[in-house]
Tab-separated table of C-alpha atoms in Angstrom:
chain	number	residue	atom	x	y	z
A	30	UNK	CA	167.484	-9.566	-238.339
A	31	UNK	CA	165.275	-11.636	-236.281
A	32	UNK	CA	168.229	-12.248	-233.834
A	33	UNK	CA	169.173	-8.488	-233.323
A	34	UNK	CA	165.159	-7.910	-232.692
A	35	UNK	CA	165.030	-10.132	-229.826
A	36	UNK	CA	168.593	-8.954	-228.445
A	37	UNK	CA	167.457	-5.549	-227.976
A	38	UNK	CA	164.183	-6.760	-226.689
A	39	UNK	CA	166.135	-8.679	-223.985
A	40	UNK	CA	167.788	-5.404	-223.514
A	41	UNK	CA	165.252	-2.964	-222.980
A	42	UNK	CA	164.100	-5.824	-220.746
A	43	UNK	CA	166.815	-6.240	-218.876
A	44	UNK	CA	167.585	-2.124	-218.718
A	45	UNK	CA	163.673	-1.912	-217.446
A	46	UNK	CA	164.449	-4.304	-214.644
A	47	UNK	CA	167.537	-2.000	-213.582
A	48	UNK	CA	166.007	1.206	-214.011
A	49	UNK	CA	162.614	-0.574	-211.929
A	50	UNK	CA	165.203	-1.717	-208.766
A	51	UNK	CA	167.145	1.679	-208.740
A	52	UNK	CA	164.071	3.340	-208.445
A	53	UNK	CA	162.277	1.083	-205.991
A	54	UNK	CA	166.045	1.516	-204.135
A	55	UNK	CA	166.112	5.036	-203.722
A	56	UNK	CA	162.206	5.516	-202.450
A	57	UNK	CA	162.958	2.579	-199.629
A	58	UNK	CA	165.853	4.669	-198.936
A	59	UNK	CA	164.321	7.515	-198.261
A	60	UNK	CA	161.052	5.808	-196.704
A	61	UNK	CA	163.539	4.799	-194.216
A	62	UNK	CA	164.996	7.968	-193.262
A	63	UNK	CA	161.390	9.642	-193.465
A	64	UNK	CA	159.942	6.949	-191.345
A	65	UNK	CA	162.627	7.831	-188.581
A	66	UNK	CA	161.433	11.093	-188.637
A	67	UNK	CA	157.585	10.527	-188.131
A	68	UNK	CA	158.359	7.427	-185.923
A	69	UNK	CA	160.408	9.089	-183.800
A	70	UNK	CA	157.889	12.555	-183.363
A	71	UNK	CA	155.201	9.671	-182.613
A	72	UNK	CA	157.378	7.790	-180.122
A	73	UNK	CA	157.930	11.316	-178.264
A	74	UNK	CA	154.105	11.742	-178.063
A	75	UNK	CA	153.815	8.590	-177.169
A	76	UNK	CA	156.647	8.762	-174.018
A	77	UNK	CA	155.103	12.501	-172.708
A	78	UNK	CA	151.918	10.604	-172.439
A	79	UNK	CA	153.314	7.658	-170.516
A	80	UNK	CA	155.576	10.291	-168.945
A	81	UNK	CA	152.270	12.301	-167.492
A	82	UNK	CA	150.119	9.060	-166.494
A	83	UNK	CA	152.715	6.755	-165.192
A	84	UNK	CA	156.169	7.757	-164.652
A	85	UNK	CA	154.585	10.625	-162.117
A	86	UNK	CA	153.484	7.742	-160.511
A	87	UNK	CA	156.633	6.348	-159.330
A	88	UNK	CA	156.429	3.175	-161.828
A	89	UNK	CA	159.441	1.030	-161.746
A	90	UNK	CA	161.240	2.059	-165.383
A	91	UNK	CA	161.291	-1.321	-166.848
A	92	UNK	CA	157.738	-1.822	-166.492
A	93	UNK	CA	157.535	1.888	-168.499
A	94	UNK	CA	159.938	0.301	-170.999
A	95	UNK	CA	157.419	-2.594	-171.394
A	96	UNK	CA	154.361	-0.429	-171.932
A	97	UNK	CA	155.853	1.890	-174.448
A	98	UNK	CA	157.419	-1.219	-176.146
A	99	UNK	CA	153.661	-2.864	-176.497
A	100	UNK	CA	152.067	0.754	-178.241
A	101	UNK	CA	154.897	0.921	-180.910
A	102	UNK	CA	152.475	-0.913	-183.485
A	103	UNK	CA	150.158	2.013	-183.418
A	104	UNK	CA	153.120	4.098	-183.889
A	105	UNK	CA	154.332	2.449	-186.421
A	106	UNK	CA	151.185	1.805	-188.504
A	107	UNK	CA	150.628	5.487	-188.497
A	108	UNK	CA	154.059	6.407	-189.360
A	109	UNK	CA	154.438	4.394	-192.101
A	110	UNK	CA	151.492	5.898	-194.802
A	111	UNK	CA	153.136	9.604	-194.259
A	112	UNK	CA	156.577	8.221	-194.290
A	113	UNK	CA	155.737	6.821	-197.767
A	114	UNK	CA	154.722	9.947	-198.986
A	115	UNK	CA	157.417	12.222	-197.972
A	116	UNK	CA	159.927	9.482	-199.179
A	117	UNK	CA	158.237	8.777	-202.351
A	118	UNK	CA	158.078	13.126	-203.191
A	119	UNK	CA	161.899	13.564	-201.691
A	120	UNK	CA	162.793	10.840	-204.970
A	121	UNK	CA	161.154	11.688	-207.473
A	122	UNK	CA	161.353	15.360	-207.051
A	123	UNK	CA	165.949	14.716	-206.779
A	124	UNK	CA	165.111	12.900	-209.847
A	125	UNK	CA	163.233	15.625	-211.601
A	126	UNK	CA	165.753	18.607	-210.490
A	127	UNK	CA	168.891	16.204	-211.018
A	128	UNK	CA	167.257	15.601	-214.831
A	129	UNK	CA	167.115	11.855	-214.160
A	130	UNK	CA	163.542	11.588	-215.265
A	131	UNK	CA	165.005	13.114	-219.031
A	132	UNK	CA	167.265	10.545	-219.039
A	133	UNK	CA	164.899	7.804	-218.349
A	134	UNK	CA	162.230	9.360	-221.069
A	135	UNK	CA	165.311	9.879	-223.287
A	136	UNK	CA	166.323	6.367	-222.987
A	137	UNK	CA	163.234	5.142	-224.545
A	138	UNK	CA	161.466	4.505	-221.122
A	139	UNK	CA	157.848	6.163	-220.374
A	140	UNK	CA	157.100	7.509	-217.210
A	141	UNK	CA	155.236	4.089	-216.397
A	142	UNK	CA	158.884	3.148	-215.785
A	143	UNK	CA	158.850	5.810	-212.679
A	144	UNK	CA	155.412	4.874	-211.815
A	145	UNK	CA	155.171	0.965	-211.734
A	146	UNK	CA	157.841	1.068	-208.880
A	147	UNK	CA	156.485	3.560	-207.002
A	148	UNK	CA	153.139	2.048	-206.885
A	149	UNK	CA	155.304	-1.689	-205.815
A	150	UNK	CA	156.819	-0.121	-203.466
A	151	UNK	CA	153.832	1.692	-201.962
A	152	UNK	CA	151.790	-1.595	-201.904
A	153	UNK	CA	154.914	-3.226	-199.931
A	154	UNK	CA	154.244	-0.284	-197.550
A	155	UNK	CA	150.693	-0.470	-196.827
A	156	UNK	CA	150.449	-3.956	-196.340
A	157	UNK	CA	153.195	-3.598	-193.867
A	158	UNK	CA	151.262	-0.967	-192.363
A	159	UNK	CA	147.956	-2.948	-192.560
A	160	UNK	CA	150.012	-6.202	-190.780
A	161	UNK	CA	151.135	-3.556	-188.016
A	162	UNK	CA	147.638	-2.235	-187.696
A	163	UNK	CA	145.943	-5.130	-187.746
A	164	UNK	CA	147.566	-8.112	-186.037
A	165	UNK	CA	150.282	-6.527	-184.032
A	166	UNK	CA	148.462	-3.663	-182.589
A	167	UNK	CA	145.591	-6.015	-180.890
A	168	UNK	CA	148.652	-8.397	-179.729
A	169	UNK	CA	150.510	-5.295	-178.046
A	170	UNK	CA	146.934	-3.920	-176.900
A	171	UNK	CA	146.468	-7.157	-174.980
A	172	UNK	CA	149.818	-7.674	-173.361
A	173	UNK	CA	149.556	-3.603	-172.673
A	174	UNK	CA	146.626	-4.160	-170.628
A	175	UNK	CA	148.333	-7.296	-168.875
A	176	UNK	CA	150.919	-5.331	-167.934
A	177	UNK	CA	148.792	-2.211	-166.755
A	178	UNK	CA	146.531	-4.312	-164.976
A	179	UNK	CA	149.757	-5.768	-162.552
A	180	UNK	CA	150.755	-2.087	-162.287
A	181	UNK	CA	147.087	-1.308	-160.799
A	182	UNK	CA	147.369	-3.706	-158.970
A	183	UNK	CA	150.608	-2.768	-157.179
A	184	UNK	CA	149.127	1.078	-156.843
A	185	UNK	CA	145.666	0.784	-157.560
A	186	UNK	CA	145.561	4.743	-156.903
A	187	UNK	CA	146.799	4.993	-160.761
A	188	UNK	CA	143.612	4.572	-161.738
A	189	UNK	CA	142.189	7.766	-160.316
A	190	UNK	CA	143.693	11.043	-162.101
A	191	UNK	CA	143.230	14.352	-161.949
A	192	UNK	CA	140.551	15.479	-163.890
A	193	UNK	CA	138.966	12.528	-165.311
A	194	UNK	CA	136.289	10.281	-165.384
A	195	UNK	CA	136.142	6.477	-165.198
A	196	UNK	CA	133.729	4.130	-166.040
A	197	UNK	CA	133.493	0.649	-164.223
A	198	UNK	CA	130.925	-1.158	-165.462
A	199	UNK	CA	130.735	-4.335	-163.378
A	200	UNK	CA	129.070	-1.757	-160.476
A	201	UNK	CA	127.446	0.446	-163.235
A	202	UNK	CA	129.787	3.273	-161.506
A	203	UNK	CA	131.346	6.826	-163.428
A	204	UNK	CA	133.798	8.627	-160.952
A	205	UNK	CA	134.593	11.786	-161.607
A	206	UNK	CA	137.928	13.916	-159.574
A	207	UNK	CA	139.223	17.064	-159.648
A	208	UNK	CA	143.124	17.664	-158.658
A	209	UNK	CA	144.343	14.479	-157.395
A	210	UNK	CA	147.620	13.928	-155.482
A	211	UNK	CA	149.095	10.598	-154.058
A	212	UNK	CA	146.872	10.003	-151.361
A	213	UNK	CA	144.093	13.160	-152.226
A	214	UNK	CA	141.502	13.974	-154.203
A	215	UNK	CA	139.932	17.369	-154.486
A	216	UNK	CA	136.294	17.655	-155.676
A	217	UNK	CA	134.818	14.080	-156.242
A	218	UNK	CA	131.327	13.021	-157.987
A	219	UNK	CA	130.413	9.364	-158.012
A	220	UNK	CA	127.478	7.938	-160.191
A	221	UNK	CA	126.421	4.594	-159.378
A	222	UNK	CA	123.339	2.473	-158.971
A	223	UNK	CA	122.208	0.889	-155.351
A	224	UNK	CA	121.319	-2.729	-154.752
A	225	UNK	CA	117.283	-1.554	-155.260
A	226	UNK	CA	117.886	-0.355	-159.294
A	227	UNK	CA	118.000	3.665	-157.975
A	228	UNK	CA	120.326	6.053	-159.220
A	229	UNK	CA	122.791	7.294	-156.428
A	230	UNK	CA	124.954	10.464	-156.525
A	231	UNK	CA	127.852	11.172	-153.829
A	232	UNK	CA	129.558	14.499	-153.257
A	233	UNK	CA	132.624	15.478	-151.857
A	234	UNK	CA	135.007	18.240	-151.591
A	235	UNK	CA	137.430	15.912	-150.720
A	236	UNK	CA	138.128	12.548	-150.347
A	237	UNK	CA	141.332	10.258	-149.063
A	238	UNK	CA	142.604	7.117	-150.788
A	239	UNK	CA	143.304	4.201	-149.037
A	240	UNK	CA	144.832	1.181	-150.200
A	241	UNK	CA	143.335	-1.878	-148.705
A	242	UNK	CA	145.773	-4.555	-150.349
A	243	UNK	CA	144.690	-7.486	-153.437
A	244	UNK	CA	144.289	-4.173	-155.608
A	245	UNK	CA	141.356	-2.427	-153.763
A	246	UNK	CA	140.653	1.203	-153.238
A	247	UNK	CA	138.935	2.667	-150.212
A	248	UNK	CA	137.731	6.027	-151.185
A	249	UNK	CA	137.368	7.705	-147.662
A	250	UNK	CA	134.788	10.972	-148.466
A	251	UNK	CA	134.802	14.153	-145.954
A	252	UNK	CA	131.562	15.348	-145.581
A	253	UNK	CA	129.630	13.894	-148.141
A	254	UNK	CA	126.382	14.620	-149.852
A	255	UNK	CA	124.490	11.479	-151.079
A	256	UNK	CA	120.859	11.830	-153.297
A	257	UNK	CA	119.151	8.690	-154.805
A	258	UNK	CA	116.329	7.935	-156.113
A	259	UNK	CA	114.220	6.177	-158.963
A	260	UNK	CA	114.853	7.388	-162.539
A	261	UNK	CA	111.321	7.000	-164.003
A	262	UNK	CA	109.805	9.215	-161.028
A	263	UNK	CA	112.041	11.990	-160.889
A	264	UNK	CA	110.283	13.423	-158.266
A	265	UNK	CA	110.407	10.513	-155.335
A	266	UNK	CA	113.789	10.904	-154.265
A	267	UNK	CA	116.144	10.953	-150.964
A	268	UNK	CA	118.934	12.706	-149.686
A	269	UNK	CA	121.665	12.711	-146.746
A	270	UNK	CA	124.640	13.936	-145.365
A	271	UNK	CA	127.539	12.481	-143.226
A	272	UNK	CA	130.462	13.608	-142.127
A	273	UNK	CA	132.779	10.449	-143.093
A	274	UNK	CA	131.730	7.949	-145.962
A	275	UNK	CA	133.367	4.707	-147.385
A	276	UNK	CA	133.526	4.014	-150.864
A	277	UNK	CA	135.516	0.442	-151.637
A	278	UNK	CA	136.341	0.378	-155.535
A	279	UNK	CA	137.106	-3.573	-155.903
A	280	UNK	CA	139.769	-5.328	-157.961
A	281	UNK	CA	137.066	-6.579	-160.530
A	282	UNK	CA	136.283	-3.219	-161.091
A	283	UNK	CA	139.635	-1.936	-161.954
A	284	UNK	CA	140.253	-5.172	-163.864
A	285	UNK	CA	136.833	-3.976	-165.713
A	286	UNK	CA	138.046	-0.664	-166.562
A	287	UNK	CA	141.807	-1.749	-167.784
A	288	UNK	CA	140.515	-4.408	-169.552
A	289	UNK	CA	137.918	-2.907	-171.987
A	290	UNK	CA	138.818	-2.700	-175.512
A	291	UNK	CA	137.611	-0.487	-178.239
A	292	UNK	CA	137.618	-1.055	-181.863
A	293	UNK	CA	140.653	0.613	-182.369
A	294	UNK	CA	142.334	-1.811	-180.378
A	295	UNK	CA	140.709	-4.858	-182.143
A	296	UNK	CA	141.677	-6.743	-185.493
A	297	UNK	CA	139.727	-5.694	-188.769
A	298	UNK	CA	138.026	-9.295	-188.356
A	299	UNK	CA	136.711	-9.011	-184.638
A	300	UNK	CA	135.309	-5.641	-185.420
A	301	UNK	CA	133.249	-6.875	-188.396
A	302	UNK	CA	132.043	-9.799	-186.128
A	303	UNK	CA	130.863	-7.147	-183.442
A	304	UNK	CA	129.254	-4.678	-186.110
A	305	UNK	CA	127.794	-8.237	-187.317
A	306	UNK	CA	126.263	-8.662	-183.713
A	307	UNK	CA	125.648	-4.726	-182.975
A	308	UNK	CA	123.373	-4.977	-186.077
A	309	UNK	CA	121.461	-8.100	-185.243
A	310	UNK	CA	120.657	-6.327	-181.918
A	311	UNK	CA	119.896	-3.376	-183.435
A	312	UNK	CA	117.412	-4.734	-185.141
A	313	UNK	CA	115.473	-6.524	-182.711
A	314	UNK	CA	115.546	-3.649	-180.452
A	315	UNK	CA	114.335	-1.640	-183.343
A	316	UNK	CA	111.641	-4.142	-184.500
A	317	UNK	CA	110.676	-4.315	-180.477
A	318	UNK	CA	110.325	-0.760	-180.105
A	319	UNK	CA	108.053	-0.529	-183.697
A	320	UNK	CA	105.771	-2.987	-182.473
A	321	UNK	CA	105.087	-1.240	-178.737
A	322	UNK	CA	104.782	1.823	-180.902
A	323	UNK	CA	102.119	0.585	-183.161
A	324	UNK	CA	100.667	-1.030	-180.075
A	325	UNK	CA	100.319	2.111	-178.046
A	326	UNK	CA	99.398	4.155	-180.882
A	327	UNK	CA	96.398	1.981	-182.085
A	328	UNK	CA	95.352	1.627	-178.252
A	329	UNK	CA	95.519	5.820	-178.570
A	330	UNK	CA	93.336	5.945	-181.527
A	331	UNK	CA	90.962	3.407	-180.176
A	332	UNK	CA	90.096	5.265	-176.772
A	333	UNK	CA	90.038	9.116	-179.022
A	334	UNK	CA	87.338	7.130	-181.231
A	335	UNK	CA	85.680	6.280	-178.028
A	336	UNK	CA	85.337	9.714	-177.048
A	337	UNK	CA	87.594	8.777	-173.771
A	338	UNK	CA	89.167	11.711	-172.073
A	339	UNK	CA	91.371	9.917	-169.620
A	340	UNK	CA	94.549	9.717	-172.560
A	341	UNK	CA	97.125	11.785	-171.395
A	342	UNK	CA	98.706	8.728	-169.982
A	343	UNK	CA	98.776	7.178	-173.044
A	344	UNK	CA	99.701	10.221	-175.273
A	345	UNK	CA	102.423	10.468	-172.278
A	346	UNK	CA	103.462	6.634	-173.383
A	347	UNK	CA	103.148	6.946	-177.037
A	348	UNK	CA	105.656	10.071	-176.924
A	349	UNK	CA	108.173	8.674	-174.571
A	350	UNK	CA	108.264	5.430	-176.756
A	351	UNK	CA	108.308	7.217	-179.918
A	352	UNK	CA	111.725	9.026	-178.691
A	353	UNK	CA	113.272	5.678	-177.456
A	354	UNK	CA	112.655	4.969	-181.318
A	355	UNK	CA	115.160	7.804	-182.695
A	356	UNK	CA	117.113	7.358	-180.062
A	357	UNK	CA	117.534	3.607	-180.801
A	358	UNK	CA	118.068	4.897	-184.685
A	359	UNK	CA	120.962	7.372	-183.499
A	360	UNK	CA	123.430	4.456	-181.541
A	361	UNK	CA	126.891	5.941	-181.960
A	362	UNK	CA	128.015	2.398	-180.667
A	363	UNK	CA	127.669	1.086	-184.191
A	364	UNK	CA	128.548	4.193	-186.250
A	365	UNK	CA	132.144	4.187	-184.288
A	366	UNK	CA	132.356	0.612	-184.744
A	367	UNK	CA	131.622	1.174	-188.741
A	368	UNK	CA	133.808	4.246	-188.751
A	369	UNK	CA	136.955	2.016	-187.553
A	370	UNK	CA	136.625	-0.478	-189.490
A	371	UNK	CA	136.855	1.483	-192.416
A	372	UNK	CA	139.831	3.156	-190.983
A	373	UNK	CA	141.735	0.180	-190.296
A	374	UNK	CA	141.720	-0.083	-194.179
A	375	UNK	CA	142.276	3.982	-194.745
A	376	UNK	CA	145.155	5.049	-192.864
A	377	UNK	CA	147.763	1.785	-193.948
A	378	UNK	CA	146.462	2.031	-197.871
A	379	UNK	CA	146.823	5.685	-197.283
A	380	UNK	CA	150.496	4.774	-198.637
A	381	UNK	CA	149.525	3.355	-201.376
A	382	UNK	CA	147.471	6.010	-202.702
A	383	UNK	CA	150.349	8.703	-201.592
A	384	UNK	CA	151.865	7.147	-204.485
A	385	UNK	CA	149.594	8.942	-206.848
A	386	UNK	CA	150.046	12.569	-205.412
A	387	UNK	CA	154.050	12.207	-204.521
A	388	UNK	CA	154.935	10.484	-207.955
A	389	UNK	CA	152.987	13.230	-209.894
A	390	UNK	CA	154.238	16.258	-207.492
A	391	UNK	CA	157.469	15.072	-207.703
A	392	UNK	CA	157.428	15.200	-211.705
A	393	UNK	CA	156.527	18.921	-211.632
A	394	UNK	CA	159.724	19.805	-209.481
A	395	UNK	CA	162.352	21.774	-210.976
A	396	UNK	CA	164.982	22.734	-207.997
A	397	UNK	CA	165.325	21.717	-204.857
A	398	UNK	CA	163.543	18.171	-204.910
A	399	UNK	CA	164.487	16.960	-201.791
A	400	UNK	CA	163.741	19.946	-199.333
A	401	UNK	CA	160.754	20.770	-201.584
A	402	UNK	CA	159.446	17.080	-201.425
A	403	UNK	CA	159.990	16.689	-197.721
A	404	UNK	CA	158.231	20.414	-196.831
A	405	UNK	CA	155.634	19.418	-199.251
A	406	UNK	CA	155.088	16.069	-197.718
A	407	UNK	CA	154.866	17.368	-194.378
A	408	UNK	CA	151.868	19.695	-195.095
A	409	UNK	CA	149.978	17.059	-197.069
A	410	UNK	CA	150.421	14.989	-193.986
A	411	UNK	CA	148.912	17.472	-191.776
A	412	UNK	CA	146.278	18.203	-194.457
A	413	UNK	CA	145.348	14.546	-194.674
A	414	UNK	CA	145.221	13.952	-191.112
A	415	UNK	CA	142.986	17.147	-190.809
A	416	UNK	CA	140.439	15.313	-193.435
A	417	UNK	CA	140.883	12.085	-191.806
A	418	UNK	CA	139.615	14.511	-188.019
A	419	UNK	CA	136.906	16.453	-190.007
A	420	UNK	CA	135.741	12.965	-191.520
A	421	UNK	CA	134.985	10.969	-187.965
A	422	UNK	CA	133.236	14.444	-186.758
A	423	UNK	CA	131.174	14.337	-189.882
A	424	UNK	CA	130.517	10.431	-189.362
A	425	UNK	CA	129.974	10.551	-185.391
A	426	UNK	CA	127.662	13.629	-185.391
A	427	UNK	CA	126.246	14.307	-188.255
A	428	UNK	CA	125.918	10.561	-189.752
A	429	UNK	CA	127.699	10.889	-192.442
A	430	UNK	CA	128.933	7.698	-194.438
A	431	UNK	CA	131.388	5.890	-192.654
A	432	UNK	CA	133.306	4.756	-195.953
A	433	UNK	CA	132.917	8.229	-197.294
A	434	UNK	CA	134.473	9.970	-193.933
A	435	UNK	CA	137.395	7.161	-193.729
A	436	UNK	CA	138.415	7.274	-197.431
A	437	UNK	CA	138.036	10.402	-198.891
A	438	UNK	CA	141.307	11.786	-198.037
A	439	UNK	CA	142.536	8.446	-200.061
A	440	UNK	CA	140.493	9.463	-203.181
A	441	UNK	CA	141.180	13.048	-203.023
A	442	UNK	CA	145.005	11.968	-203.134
A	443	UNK	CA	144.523	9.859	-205.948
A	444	UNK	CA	142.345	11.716	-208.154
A	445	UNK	CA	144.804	14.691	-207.597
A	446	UNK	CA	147.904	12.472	-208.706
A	447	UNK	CA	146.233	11.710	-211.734
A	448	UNK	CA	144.956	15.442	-212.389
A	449	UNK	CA	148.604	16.432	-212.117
A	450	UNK	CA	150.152	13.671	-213.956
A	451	UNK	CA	147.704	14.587	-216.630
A	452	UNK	CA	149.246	17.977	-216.661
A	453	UNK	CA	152.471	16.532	-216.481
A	454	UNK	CA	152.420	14.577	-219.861
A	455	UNK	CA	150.207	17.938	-221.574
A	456	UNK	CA	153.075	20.012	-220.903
A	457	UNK	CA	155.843	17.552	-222.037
């Protein structure tokens, strides 16, 4: 007796096992053929972007090749969470409509047996996601801007579009250009700061671009407009016009602008180290501005006491310090910094909670379980990516919890997979 127990322990065991791998088979499967799908419709994206800021521009196509090669991390890290879910829905609604999930229950498995996979492979797929994300994506980023940087250098005019506006912070400079064509640019503002600490504008209906070699841009202005003057006396200020000015954008500056990497581009671990050091000097500048405040307002009270009628200066002082202190309390620096590194973690795990939502979805399906799963997983995509938007608008302007705005989208998913699997097993 004791000898026929354990051989149909070891083969319920060994039947788990199978049904586990067939399972975990199929949803790779069709991960891969769903991952196709969204990698390719990112890849396109992806090559009508490069397509409209560098291939107009006459770059050789290997050096195209290079660049798009370099982004394909982001593309695939973002691929891979929706890929998951549509793949994960396409199999387990086939084996709802194809009866397989009767079978399985029938066979003395629970749906744990459907679920336990599903969840293995999902983990696979995030972490796969999180390793693209994380470590390749700052690798590509870096050789990216390698490569870019050569490519500036070669035609330094790339850097000017139509359009824009471009920072280069080594002169403390923002150019902004209408309609620009090879050697043209119609309707130019430049920003920058002279050699005395004032604020300079320059205005142009148009200017000419001249390459002057080593990656250096002449920008030759027609009839300019120039204003400076000092930004805490907005009323001392100077103004000229010419009819031909030169403005020399450097190779450092370029290098400046191509160079600069955001969050997004970083590892998980160098963006906690810089919300680490973004705190620590938000602090001190916070602490700073407190103490002046105190100061000037206990110098305020003092001289009202005093009966002194000379303090509209100091009122004047105490108000314009009291803003610098909300607007040292509002740095969107930080909050964007907080916001992707909680994102980093979001969108790759987003696959792993997909699990949840496709696996109990896929359950309720009677006919049709592939096209059903795959239309299904397309607009939960969209929907998701829509929460994941609406969350960084409600983080960035309205200061809403980082953690909150990055993963609710993951909770909703999961709390919904377990609402439906709930109804699942009620209506068994």
């Amino acid at each position: 007796m004791e000898q026929y127990h354990n051989g149909k322990l070891m083969y319920r065991s060994a039947r788990s096992k199978t049904i586990f791998f067939y399972i975990a088979k199929e949803i790779l499967l069709a991960f891969c053929i769903c991952f196709l799908f969204f990698f390719f419709a990112f890849f396109v994206n992806q090559i009508l972007l490069m397509a409209r800021e560098i291939i107009s521009k006459r770059v050789p196509l290997y050096q195209v090749a290079l660049l798009v090669v370099y982004s394909l991390p982001s593309i695939i890290a973002m691929a891979s969470p929706f890929a998951c879910l549509t793949g994960t829905l396409i199999t387990i609604g086939r084996f709802s409509s194809d009866n397989e999930i009767l079978v399985f229950l029938s066979s003395g498995l629970s749906y744990r047996s459907v679920f336990f996979p599903a969840l293995a492979v999902g983990l696979i797929i995030s972490l796969f996601s999180f390793f693209a994300n994380d470590i390749l994506l700052p690798a590509g980023t870096i050789q990216f801007s390698r490569l870019y940087r050569r490519i500036l250098f070669s035609s330094p005019a790339l850097e000017l579009e139509s359009n824009s506006v471009k920072l280069f912070k080594e002169k403390d400079t923002v150019i902004v250009t209408g309609h620009v064509t090879d050697k043209t640019i119609r309707d130019i503002l430049i920003i920058d700061r002279t050699k005395d600490g004032e604020r300079r504008m320059i205005v142009a209906k148009e200017a000419g671009l001249e390459d002057l070699g080593e990656g250096n841009i002449s920008i030759n202005l027609k009839e300019p407009f120039v204003q400076s003057g000092k930004e805490n006396q907005k009323k001392d200020y100077d103004y000229a016009s010419a009819g031909f000015l030169r403005y020399i954008v450097s190779q450092n500056d370029i290098a400046d602008a191509v160079n600069f990497i955001g969050p997004r581009e970083m590892s998980s671990v160098d963006v906690r180290r810089e919300i680490q050091k973004k705190e620590t000097a938000y602090r001190e500048r916070l602490e700073t501005e407190y103490e002046r405040l105190s100061a000037e307002a206990l110098t305020l009270e003092t001289e009202l006491r005093e009966g002194n009628t000379g303090t509209a200066s100091l009122a004047a002082s105490w108000q314009y310090s009291s803003e610098s202190v909300k607007e040292i309390s509002r740095d969107r620096s930080l909050l964007l910094y907080r916001l992707e590194y909680y994102k980093k973690f979001a969108i790759p795990f987003g696959a792993l909670s997909f699990i949840f939502a496709a696996v109990s979805i896929g359950l309720l399906a009677n006919k049709g379980g592939q096209t059903v799963g795959f239309v299904i997983g397309i607009c939960i995509s969209a929907l998701y990516w829509g929460l994941l938007l609406i969350g960084q608008e409600l983080g960035t302007r309205l200061d809403f919890s980082p953690f909150w705005s990055m993963w609710f989208p993951n909770i909703l998913a999961i709390t919904s997979g377990i609402v439906l699997f709930g109804i699942r097993l009620h209506s068994r």
